[in-house]
Coordinates of C-alpha atoms and ligand atoms in Angstrom, one line a residue:
X6 CA 0.0 0.0 0.0
X7 CA 1.6 3.3 -1.0
X8 CA 1.5 6.4 1.2
X9 CA -1.7 7.6 -0.5
X10 CA -3.5 4.4 0.6
X11 CA -3.4 2.9 -2.9
X12 CA -3.0 -0.8 -3.8
X13 CA -3.4 -2.7 -7.0
X14 CA -6.4 -4.7 -5.9
X15 CA -8.8 -4.6 -2.9
X16 CA -10.6 -7.9 -2.0
X17 CA -13.7 -7.3 0.1
X18 CA -14.4 -10.5 2.2
X19 CA -11.8 -13.2 2.8
X20 CA -13.9 -16.4 2.8
X21 CA -12.7 -19.2 0.5
X22 CA -13.3 -17.1 -2.6
X23 CA -11.7 -13.9 -1.4
X24 CA -8.9 -15.5 0.5
X25 CA -7.9 -17.5 -2.6
X26 CA -8.1 -14.4 -4.9
X27 CA -6.1 -12.2 -2.5
X28 CA -3.4 -14.8 -1.9
X29 CA -3.0 -15.7 -5.6
X30 CA -2.9 -12.1 -6.8
X31 CA -0.3 -11.3 -4.1
X32 CA 1.8 -14.3 -5.1
X33 CA 1.6 -13.0 -8.7
X34 CA 3.3 -9.8 -7.5
X35 CA 0.4 -7.4 -7.1
X36 CA -0.1 -5.2 -4.1
X37 CA -3.3 -6.6 -2.5
X38 CA -5.3 -5.3 0.4
X39 CA -7.7 -7.9 1.8
X40 CA -10.6 -6.5 3.9
X41 CA -12.2 -8.9 6.4
X42 CA -14.9 -8.0 8.9
X43 CA -14.8 -11.2 10.9
X44 CA -12.5 -14.2 10.4
X45 CA -10.1 -14.8 7.5
X46 CA -11.3 -18.0 5.9
X47 CA -15.0 -17.1 6.1
X48 CA -18.1 -19.3 6.8
X49 CA -16.7 -22.6 5.5
X50 CA -13.9 -23.3 8.0
X51 CA -15.5 -21.8 11.2
X52 CA -19.2 -22.2 10.9
X53 CA -19.9 -24.2 7.7
X54 CA -18.4 -27.1 5.8
X55 CA -15.5 -28.1 8.1
X56 CA -17.2 -28.2 11.5
X57 CA -20.4 -29.6 10.1
X58 CA -18.4 -32.4 8.3
X59 CA -16.6 -33.1 11.6
X60 CA -20.0 -33.6 13.3
X61 CA -21.2 -35.7 10.4
X62 CA -18.1 -38.0 10.6
X63 CA -18.9 -38.5 14.3
X64 CA -22.6 -39.2 13.7
X65 CA -21.8 -41.6 10.9
X66 CA -19.5 -43.6 13.2
X67 CA -22.3 -44.0 15.6
X68 CA -24.6 -45.2 12.9
X69 CA -22.0 -47.6 11.6
X70 CA -21.6 -49.0 15.1
X71 CA -25.4 -49.5 15.1
X72 CA -24.9 -51.8 12.1
X73 CA -22.5 -54.1 13.8
X74 CA -25.1 -56.4 15.3
X75 CA -26.4 -57.3 11.9
X76 CA -23.0 -58.1 10.5
X77 CA -20.3 -58.6 13.0
X78 CA -21.3 -59.1 16.6
X79 CA -22.0 -56.5 19.3
X80 CA -20.9 -53.0 19.8
X81 CA -21.7 -50.8 22.8
X82 CA -21.3 -47.1 21.9
X83 CA -22.0 -44.2 24.2
X84 CA -22.4 -41.0 22.2
X85 CA -20.5 -38.0 23.6
X86 CA -21.2 -34.6 22.0
X87 CA -18.3 -33.2 24.0
X88 CA -15.9 -35.0 21.7
X89 CA -17.5 -33.3 18.7
X90 CA -17.5 -29.9 20.3
X91 CA -13.9 -30.4 21.4
X92 CA -12.7 -31.3 18.0
X93 CA -14.5 -28.4 16.4
X94 CA -12.8 -26.1 18.9
X95 CA -9.4 -27.7 18.9
X96 CA -8.9 -28.9 15.3
X97 CA -11.4 -27.1 13.1
X98 CA -11.6 -23.5 14.3
X99 CA -8.8 -23.0 16.9
X100 CA -11.4 -21.6 19.1
X101 CA -12.7 -19.4 16.3
X102 CA -9.3 -17.8 15.9
X103 CA -8.0 -17.0 12.4
X104 CA -4.3 -16.6 13.3
X105 CA -3.2 -19.5 11.0
X106 CA -5.3 -18.2 8.1
X107 CA -3.9 -14.7 8.5
X108 CA -0.4 -16.0 8.5
X109 CA -1.2 -18.1 5.4
X110 CA -2.5 -14.9 3.7
X111 CA 0.1 -12.5 4.7
X112 CA 2.9 -15.0 3.9
X113 CA 1.8 -14.8 0.3
X114 CA 2.3 -11.0 0.4
X115 CA -1.3 -9.7 0.8
X116 CA -2.1 -7.1 3.5
X117 CA -5.0 -7.6 5.9
X118 CA -7.3 -4.7 6.7
X119 CA -9.6 -5.6 9.5
X120 CA -13.0 -4.0 9.2
X121 CA -16.1 -3.8 7.1
X122 CA -15.5 -2.7 3.5
X123 CA -17.9 -0.7 1.4
X124 CA -17.6 0.3 -2.3
X125 CA -17.3 4.0 -2.7
X126 CA -17.4 4.3 -6.5
X127 CA -15.2 2.7 -9.1
X128 CA -12.0 1.2 -7.7
X129 CA -12.5 2.6 -4.3
X130 CA -13.4 1.0 -0.9
X131 CA -13.9 2.5 2.5
X132 CA -13.2 0.7 5.7
X133 CA -14.4 2.9 8.6
X134 CA -12.9 6.3 8.0
X135 CA -10.2 4.9 5.8
X136 CA -10.4 5.0 1.9
X137 CA -8.4 2.5 -0.2
X138 CA -7.9 3.2 -3.9
X139 CA -7.4 0.2 -6.2
X140 CA -5.4 0.8 -9.4
X141 CA -6.7 -2.3 -11.1
X142 CA -9.9 -3.0 -9.3
X143 CA -12.0 -4.5 -6.5
X144 CA -13.0 -8.1 -6.0
X145 CA -16.3 -8.5 -4.0
X146 CA -16.3 -11.8 -2.1
X147 CA -18.5 -10.9 0.9
X148 CA -20.6 -14.1 0.9
X149 CA -24.1 -14.3 2.4
X150 CA -25.8 -14.5 5.8
X151 CA -28.7 -16.7 6.9
X152 CA -32.1 -15.8 5.6
X153 CA -34.6 -15.5 8.5
X154 CA -38.1 -16.0 7.1
X155 CA -40.8 -13.6 8.1
X156 CA -42.6 -16.0 10.4
X157 CA -44.5 -14.0 13.0
X158 CA -42.7 -14.0 16.3
X159 CA -39.5 -15.7 15.0
X160 CA -37.2 -12.7 15.1
X161 CA -38.0 -12.0 18.7
X162 CA -36.9 -15.5 19.8
X163 CA -33.3 -16.7 20.5
X164 CA -33.3 -18.9 17.4
X165 CA -30.1 -20.6 16.3
X166 CA -28.4 -20.3 12.9
X167 CA -25.7 -22.5 11.6
X168 CA -23.2 -20.5 13.7
X169 CA -24.9 -21.4 17.0
X170 CA -25.2 -25.1 16.0
X171 CA -21.5 -25.3 15.2
X172 CA -20.6 -23.7 18.5
X173 CA -22.9 -25.9 20.6
X174 CA -21.0 -27.3 23.6
X175 CA -24.0 -29.3 24.7
X176 CA -26.5 -31.3 22.7
X177 CA -30.0 -29.9 23.1
X178 CA -32.6 -32.5 24.2
X179 CA -34.9 -31.4 21.3
X180 CA -34.6 -29.2 18.2
X181 CA -36.9 -28.0 15.5
X182 CA -35.2 -27.2 12.2
X183 CA -36.9 -24.7 9.9
X184 CA -35.8 -25.7 6.4
X185 CA -35.1 -29.1 4.9
X186 CA -32.3 -28.1 2.5
X187 CA -28.6 -29.0 2.7
X188 CA -28.0 -27.5 6.2
X189 CA -31.4 -28.8 7.6
X190 CA -31.0 -32.4 6.6
X191 CA -27.3 -32.7 7.4
X192 CA -27.7 -31.2 10.9
X193 CA -31.0 -32.9 11.6
X194 CA -29.3 -36.3 11.1
X195 CA -26.3 -35.5 13.2
X196 CA -28.2 -34.1 16.1
X197 CA -30.6 -37.0 16.0
X198 CA -27.8 -39.6 15.9
X199 CA -26.4 -38.1 19.1
X200 CA -29.8 -38.4 20.8
X201 CA -31.6 -35.1 20.2
X202 CA -35.3 -35.3 19.3
X203 CA -35.4 -33.5 15.9
X204 CA -38.3 -32.2 13.9
X205 CA -37.7 -30.8 10.4
X206 CA -40.3 -28.3 9.0
X207 CA -39.9 -27.9 5.2
X208 CA -42.2 -25.6 3.2
X209 CA -41.8 -27.5 -0.2
X210 CA -43.4 -30.8 -0.7
X211 CA -40.1 -32.7 -0.2
X212 CA -36.7 -32.4 1.4
X213 CA -33.8 -31.2 -0.8
X214 CA -36.3 -29.7 -3.2
X215 CA -33.7 -28.5 -5.6
X216 CA -32.6 -32.0 -6.3
X217 CA -34.2 -35.0 -7.9
X218 CA -37.4 -36.2 -6.2
X219 CA -35.7 -39.5 -5.5
X220 CA -33.1 -37.7 -3.5
X221 CA -35.7 -36.0 -1.3
X222 CA -37.5 -39.3 -0.8
X223 CA -34.2 -41.0 0.2
X224 CA -33.3 -38.1 2.6
X225 CA -36.8 -38.4 4.2
X226 CA -36.5 -42.2 4.6
X227 CA -33.1 -41.8 6.1
X228 CA -34.0 -39.1 8.5
X229 CA -37.1 -41.1 9.6
X230 CA -34.9 -44.1 10.2
X231 CA -32.8 -41.9 12.5
X232 CA -35.9 -40.9 14.4
X233 CA -36.3 -37.5 12.9
X234 CA -39.9 -36.2 12.4
X235 CA -40.2 -34.7 8.9
X236 CA -43.0 -32.4 8.0
X237 CA -43.0 -31.4 4.3
X238 CA -45.3 -29.0 2.6
X239 CA -45.5 -27.4 6.1
X240 CA -45.5 -23.7 6.8
X241 CA -44.6 -22.3 10.2
X242 CA -47.5 -20.0 11.3
X243 CA -45.8 -18.5 14.3
X244 CA -43.0 -19.0 16.7
X245 CA -42.8 -18.3 20.5
X246 CA -40.2 -18.7 23.2
X247 CA -41.3 -18.9 26.8
X248 CA -37.8 -18.6 28.3
X249 CA -37.2 -22.3 28.1
X250 CA -38.9 -23.8 25.1
X251 CA -39.7 -22.8 21.6
X252 CA -43.2 -23.5 20.3
X253 CA -43.9 -23.5 16.6
X254 CA -47.4 -23.7 15.1
X255 CA -47.5 -25.2 11.6
X256 CA -50.0 -25.7 8.9
X257 CA -49.7 -29.4 9.4
X258 CA -50.4 -29.5 13.2
X259 CA -54.1 -29.5 14.3
X260 CA -53.3 -30.7 17.8
X261 CA -51.2 -27.8 18.9
X262 CA -47.7 -26.4 18.5
X263 CA -44.5 -28.3 18.2
X264 CA -42.2 -27.7 21.2
X265 CA -38.4 -27.9 21.4
X266 CA -35.4 -26.6 23.4
X267 CA -33.8 -25.2 20.3
X268 CA -35.0 -23.8 16.9
X269 CA -32.4 -23.9 14.1
X270 CA -33.2 -21.7 11.1
X271 CA -31.8 -23.2 7.9
X272 CA -34.0 -21.5 5.3
X273 CA -31.4 -20.4 2.8
X274 CA -29.0 -17.5 2.6
X275 CA -29.1 -13.9 1.5
X276 CA -26.5 -11.5 0.1
X277 CA -26.6 -8.0 1.5
X278 CA -25.6 -5.9 -1.5
X279 CA -26.9 -2.7 0.0
X280 CA -24.4 -2.9 2.8
X281 CA -21.6 -3.3 0.2
X282 CA -22.5 0.0 -1.5
X283 CA -22.8 -1.7 -4.9
X284 CA -25.0 1.2 -6.1
X285 CA -21.8 3.4 -6.2
X286 CA -20.6 1.0 -9.0
X287 CA -23.9 1.2 -10.9
X288 CA -25.3 -2.1 -9.6
X289 CA -28.7 -2.8 -8.0
X290 CA -28.4 -2.9 -4.2
X291 CA -31.8 -4.7 -4.0
X292 CA -30.7 -7.6 -6.3
X293 CA -30.5 -11.1 -4.8
X294 CA -27.0 -11.6 -6.3
X295 CA -24.2 -9.8 -8.1
X296 CA -24.5 -10.6 -11.8
X297 CA -21.2 -11.1 -13.6
X298 CA -20.0 -12.1 -17.0
X299 CA -18.0 -15.3 -17.6
X300 CA -14.8 -13.7 -16.4
X301 CA -16.5 -12.7 -13.1
X302 CA -16.6 -9.0 -14.1
X303 CA -19.5 -7.2 -12.5
X304 CA -18.6 -3.7 -13.7
X305 CA -15.6 -1.8 -14.9
X306 CA -12.8 -2.6 -12.4
X307 CA -15.1 -4.7 -10.3
X308 CA -15.2 -8.5 -10.0
X309 CA -17.4 -10.7 -7.9
X310 CA -16.9 -14.3 -6.7
X311 CA -18.5 -16.8 -4.3
X312 CA -21.9 -17.1 -2.7
X313 CA -22.9 -13.5 -3.5
X314 CA -22.9 -14.3 -7.2
X315 CA -25.8 -16.7 -6.7
X316 CA -24.4 -19.4 -8.9
X317 CA -24.3 -22.1 -6.2
X318 CA -23.5 -21.6 -2.6
X319 CA -20.5 -24.0 -2.4
X320 CA -16.9 -23.5 -1.4
X321 CA -15.8 -25.2 -4.6
X322 CA -17.8 -22.7 -6.7
X323 CA -16.3 -19.7 -4.9
X324 CA -12.8 -21.0 -5.4
X325 CA -13.4 -21.9 -9.1
X326 CA -14.8 -18.4 -9.7
X327 CA -11.9 -16.8 -7.8
X328 CA -9.4 -18.6 -10.1
X329 CA -11.2 -17.1 -13.1
X330 CA -11.2 -13.6 -11.6
X331 CA -7.5 -13.8 -10.7
X332 CA -6.6 -14.9 -14.3
X333 CA -8.7 -12.0 -15.7
X334 CA -7.2 -9.4 -13.4
X335 CA -3.7 -10.6 -14.3
X336 CA -4.6 -10.3 -18.0
X337 CA -4.2 -14.0 -18.6
X338 CA -6.7 -15.6 -21.1
X339 CA -8.9 -18.4 -20.0
X340 CA -12.3 -20.0 -20.5
X341 CA -15.5 -18.4 -19.1
X342 CA -17.1 -19.8 -16.0
X343 CA -19.1 -22.9 -17.0
X344 CA -21.7 -24.2 -14.6
X345 CA -23.1 -27.1 -16.8
X346 CA -21.4 -29.6 -14.6
X347 CA -21.8 -28.0 -11.2
X348 CA -21.4 -30.8 -8.6
X349 CA -22.8 -30.8 -5.1
X350 CA -22.9 -33.3 -2.3
X351 CA -25.3 -33.4 0.7
X352 CA -23.3 -35.2 3.3
X353 CA -26.0 -37.2 4.9
X354 CA -25.6 -40.9 5.4
X355 CA -26.1 -42.0 2.7
X356 CA -24.4 -39.1 0.8
X357 CA -26.4 -37.6 -2.0
X358 CA -24.2 -36.3 -4.8
X359 CA -25.6 -34.6 -7.9
X360 CA -24.1 -32.9 -10.9
X361 CA -25.7 -30.8 -13.7
X362 CA -29.4 -30.8 -14.4
X363 CA -32.2 -32.7 -12.7
X364 CA -34.6 -34.5 -15.0
X365 CA -37.2 -31.7 -14.5
X366 CA -34.7 -28.9 -15.3
X367 CA -33.6 -30.8 -18.5
X368 CA -37.2 -31.2 -19.6
X369 CA -37.9 -27.5 -18.9
X370 CA -35.1 -26.7 -21.2
X371 CA -36.9 -28.5 -24.0
X372 CA -34.4 -31.4 -24.2
X373 CA -35.5 -34.8 -25.3
X374 CA -34.7 -36.6 -22.1
X375 CA -34.0 -40.3 -21.3
X376 CA -33.4 -41.3 -17.7
X377 CA -32.0 -44.4 -16.0
X378 CA -32.5 -45.0 -12.3
X379 CA -31.2 -48.0 -10.4
X380 CA -31.0 -48.7 -6.7
X381 CA -27.6 -49.4 -5.2
X382 CA -28.6 -52.6 -3.6
X383 CA -29.2 -54.1 -7.0
X384 CA -25.4 -54.2 -7.3
X385 CA -23.3 -56.9 -5.8
X386 CA -21.5 -54.3 -3.7
X387 CA -24.7 -52.9 -2.3
X388 CA -26.0 -56.4 -1.4
X389 CA -22.6 -57.3 0.2
X390 CA -22.6 -54.0 2.1
X391 CA -25.9 -54.8 3.8
X392 CA -27.3 -52.3 6.3
X393 CA -26.5 -48.7 5.3
X394 CA -26.4 -49.4 1.5
X395 CA -29.5 -47.4 0.6
X396 CA -29.0 -45.3 -2.4
X397 CA -29.4 -45.1 -6.2
X398 CA -27.9 -43.8 -9.4
X399 CA -30.0 -41.6 -11.6
X400 CA -28.8 -40.5 -15.0
X401 CA -30.3 -37.7 -17.2
X402 CA -29.4 -37.9 -20.9
X403 CA -29.9 -35.4 -23.6
X404 CA -31.0 -38.1 -26.1
X405 CA -30.5 -36.0 -29.2
X406 CA -26.8 -35.4 -28.4
X407 CA -26.3 -38.8 -26.7
X408 CA -24.6 -37.2 -23.6
X409 CA -25.4 -37.0 -19.9
X410 CA -26.5 -33.6 -18.8
X411 CA -27.2 -34.5 -15.2
X412 CA -26.7 -37.3 -12.7
X413 CA -27.4 -38.2 -9.0
X414 CA -25.4 -40.7 -7.1
X415 CA -26.7 -41.5 -3.6
X416 CA -25.3 -44.1 -1.2
X417 CA -22.3 -44.9 0.9
X418 CA -19.5 -42.6 -0.6
X419 CA -22.1 -41.3 -3.0
X420 CA -20.1 -38.0 -3.2
X421 CA -17.0 -40.0 -4.3
X422 CA -19.0 -42.0 -6.9
X423 CA -20.1 -38.7 -8.3
X424 CA -16.7 -37.9 -9.6
X425 CA -17.0 -40.2 -12.7
X426 CA -20.4 -38.7 -13.5
X427 CA -19.0 -35.2 -13.0
X428 CA -16.4 -35.9 -15.7
X429 CA -19.0 -37.4 -18.0
X430 CA -21.2 -34.4 -17.8
X431 CA -18.4 -31.9 -17.9
X432 CA -16.5 -33.5 -20.8
X433 CA -19.7 -34.6 -22.6
X434 CA -18.4 -38.1 -22.9
X435 CA -20.8 -39.9 -25.4
X436 CA -23.2 -42.3 -23.6
X437 CA -22.2 -45.1 -26.0
X438 CA -18.6 -44.7 -24.9
X439 CA -19.6 -44.8 -21.2
X440 CA -21.6 -48.0 -22.0
X441 CA -18.6 -49.7 -23.4
X442 CA -16.0 -49.1 -20.7
X443 CA -14.9 -51.4 -17.9
X444 CA -16.3 -50.8 -14.4
X445 CA -14.5 -52.4 -11.5
X446 CA -16.2 -55.3 -9.7
X447 CA -17.6 -55.1 -7.1
X448 CA -17.9 -51.4 -6.6
X449 CA -20.8 -49.1 -5.8
X450 CA -20.1 -47.3 -9.1
X451 CA -20.9 -50.3 -11.1
X452 CA -24.5 -49.1 -10.6
X453 CA -23.6 -46.4 -13.1
X454 CA -23.0 -49.0 -15.8
X455 CA -26.4 -50.6 -14.9
X456 CA -28.2 -47.2 -15.0
X457 CA -26.6 -46.5 -18.4
X458 CA -28.1 -49.8 -19.6
X459 CA -31.5 -48.7 -18.2
X460 CA -31.7 -45.3 -20.1
X461 CA -35.2 -45.0 -21.6
Ligands
FAD23 C1 -23.5 -25.2 7.8 C2 -22.9 -25.1 6.5 C3 -22.4 -26.1 5.9 C4 -21.8 -26.0 4.6 N1 -21.2 -27.1 4.0 C5 -20.7 -27.0 2.8 C6 -20.0 -28.1 2.2 O1 -20.0 -29.2 2.7 N2 -19.5 -28.0 1.0 C7 -19.5 -26.8 0.3 O2 -19.0 -26.7 -0.8 N3 -20.1 -25.7 0.9 C8 -20.7 -25.8 2.1 N4 -21.2 -24.7 2.7 C9 -21.2 -23.4 1.9 C10 -19.9 -22.7 2.0 O3 -19.6 -22.4 3.4 C11 -20.0 -21.4 1.2 O4 -20.3 -21.7 -0.1 C12 -18.6 -20.7 1.2 O5 -18.2 -20.4 2.5 C13 -18.7 -19.4 0.4 O6 -17.5 -18.7 0.3 P1 -17.5 -17.2 0.0 O7 -16.0 -16.8 -0.1 O8 -18.4 -16.8 -1.1 O9 -18.1 -16.5 1.3 P2 -18.0 -16.6 2.9 O10 -17.4 -17.9 3.3 O11 -19.4 -16.3 3.4 O12 -17.0 -15.5 3.3 C14 -17.3 -14.2 3.1 C15 -16.5 -13.3 4.1 O13 -16.7 -12.0 3.8 C16 -16.7 -11.3 5.0 N5 -17.5 -10.0 4.8 C17 -18.8 -9.9 4.5 N6 -19.1 -8.6 4.3 C18 -17.9 -7.9 4.4 C19 -17.6 -6.6 4.3 N7 -18.5 -5.6 4.0 N8 -16.3 -6.2 4.5 C20 -15.4 -7.2 4.8 N9 -15.6 -8.4 5.0 C21 -16.9 -8.8 4.8 C22 -17.4 -12.2 6.0 O14 -17.0 -11.9 7.3 C23 -16.8 -13.6 5.5 O15 -15.6 -13.9 6.2 C24 -21.8 -24.8 3.9 C25 -22.4 -23.7 4.5 C26 -22.9 -23.8 5.8 C27 -23.5 -22.6 6.4
NAD24 N1 -23.0 -30.2 1.7 C1 -23.0 -29.0 1.2 O1 -22.4 -28.7 0.1 C2 -23.7 -27.9 1.9 C3 -24.1 -28.1 3.2 C4 -24.8 -27.1 3.9 C5 -25.0 -25.9 3.2 N2 -24.6 -25.8 1.9 C6 -24.9 -24.5 1.2 O2 -25.4 -23.6 2.1 C7 -26.6 -23.0 1.5 C8 -27.6 -22.7 2.6 O3 -28.2 -23.9 3.1 P1 -29.7 -24.0 3.6 O4 -30.0 -25.4 3.9 O5 -29.9 -22.9 4.5 O6 -30.4 -23.5 2.2 P2 -31.2 -24.3 1.1 O7 -31.6 -23.3 0.1 O8 -30.4 -25.5 0.7 O9 -32.5 -24.9 1.8 C9 -33.4 -24.1 2.5 C10 -34.7 -24.8 2.6 O10 -35.5 -24.1 3.5 C11 -36.8 -24.2 3.0 N3 -37.6 -23.0 3.5 C12 -37.3 -21.7 3.3 N4 -38.2 -20.9 4.0 C13 -38.9 -21.8 4.7 C14 -40.0 -21.6 5.7 N5 -40.4 -20.4 6.0 N6 -40.5 -22.7 6.2 C15 -40.1 -24.0 5.9 N7 -39.1 -24.2 5.0 C16 -38.5 -23.1 4.4 C17 -36.7 -24.1 1.5 O11 -37.8 -24.6 0.8 C18 -35.4 -25.0 1.3 O12 -35.8 -26.3 1.1 C19 -27.1 -24.1 0.5 O13 -27.7 -23.4 -0.6 C20 -25.9 -24.8 0.1 O14 -25.4 -24.4 -1.1 C21 -24.0 -26.7 1.3

C-alpha cells in the first residue's frame, strides 16, 4: 500500500473465494489489500463445511456401530457430544481464531485490513474512515448471511443459525429445524444420531427440493430411520419462546404447536448488496446476487466471486470463480465460467451427490430426455454391504446429443462415486462410450453401468 493508501487490488471479504483471490494475486506480485470484517477463511472453516463435516463424521461412526449387530457381533457405543464440540474447537476452528489463516494470507504478500469494507465508487473501498484506492480494481467476495423467514414472532426469539449449531457445547434434548435443504438435513441427522429429538419443517413438498425427487425421498426415509420427524409442505404459522422452550405452530399440526429446546433456522442464505455499497458502482443494491460475465466481471474494475454471485453456494464454486477472476485481473486468457457440470454433495448418510441438471430442469429446457435409475442394492457391492447401503444412481441424458446432462449418485460414498459422473457431464463423454468401458467389480459405481443400460 503506498503512502496515498493505494494498492493494485482490494478484495472485500476473505472467505474461501476472497482468500484465494487475495493470496493468488499477491503471489503474482500485485499489491493486494484484503478486507475482512470477521475471520479470515469465512463461513466454511469456522461455521460451515468443516465443523459440520466433523459432526457428520462422528454421527456416521455412531450409525455404523449400530450396524455391527447385523453383520459382526456386538458394539456398545456411548455418544458423547463433548468429543465433537472439542474437535471443532481444537482442530477445526482453533477456538474461532484466524491466526493461522492470517499467516497463510500475509505470507503470500497480501495485506490484511480488519473491518467492514464498502464500495465508494469505481475502484475505491472505504473501511471505517479509511479509503483505499485500487489501481486495477476491486473483488467483491463478501458471501451471504442466513435468511430469516418472516414468520410471526420468530425474530423476537433466541433462534439458532448454523453458527450457534457449530458452537454448541452441549447437545439440546430437542430441536426444531426450519428448512429441509442442505443444512437442515445434514444437521438434523447428526443431532438425531447423538440423541436429540429433531423435527424438520420444510415448506416445499419434499426435502432437498432443488434436487431429484428420488433424492428427497431418500433423505426423508433416512431421517425417519434416525428418528427425525419430517414435516414437508408445512408452513410455520408463528413462533414463540417462553424462556425455556420454543413452540412453533405449523399448517400441518391440528393438535397444537411443536415444542423444542432449540430452533435452528436453515432456510437459505441472502447476500446484502446494499451494505456493500454496490450502487456506487452502478449495480442494483436490492438484487439477490451480483451478476457477472463469464470472467466474473460485474462492472468496470469490479469482479465478484463466491456465494454472493448466486451461482451455487458452495466452497468449490467460490474457489473456481476466484481462479477465473484472478486470471482475468492478471490479464491471462482463460475460459469463461461454465456451470453445466456443477457438482454438489449433501453429506447425509447415505451421501447424496448430484451434478448438472435434474430431469425436470432438463425437460424445462426442452431437451429430449432419457433417464435411467437403479437402486444401489441391485449391485453386488450394495448387497454385500448390507445395512447402510440405501442409495441409487439416476442419469439424465440429452437423447438428441447422446450425452449425460445430469446425474445423481446417492449411497455410501455417493459423493465420491459422483466424480466419474462429473467428468462425464463436464466433458460430454458420449453415452455409447460410457456404455462400453470397464467398471471395477464389485464397486458401488458399477450401478452407473447398470443405470446407463437402463436409459429409456
Ligand atoms: C452449515 C454449512 C455447511 C456447509 N457445508 C458445505 C459443504 O460441505 N461444501 C460446500 O462446498 N459448501 C458448504 N457450505 C457453503 C460454504 O460455506 C460457502 O459456499 C462458502 O463459505 C462461500 O464462500 P465465500 O467466499 O463466497 O463467502 P463466505 O465464506 O461467506 O465468506 C465471506 C467473508 O466476507 C466477510 N465479509 C462480509 N461482508 C464484508 C464486508 N463488507 N467487509 C469485509 N468483509 C466482509 C465475511 O465476514 C466472511 O468472512 C456450507 C455452509 C454452511 C452454512
Ligand atoms: N453439503 C453442502 O455442500 C452444503 C451443506 C450445507 C449448506 N450448503 C450450502 O449452504 C446453502 C444454505 O443452506 P440452507 O440449507 O440454509 O439452504 P437451502 O436453500 O439449501 O435450503 C433451504 C430450505 O428451506 C426451505 N424453507 C425456506 N423458507 C422456509 C420456511 N419459512 N418454512 C419452511 N421451510 C422453508 C426451502 O424450501 C429450502 O428447502 C445451501 O444453498 C448450500 O449451497 C452446502
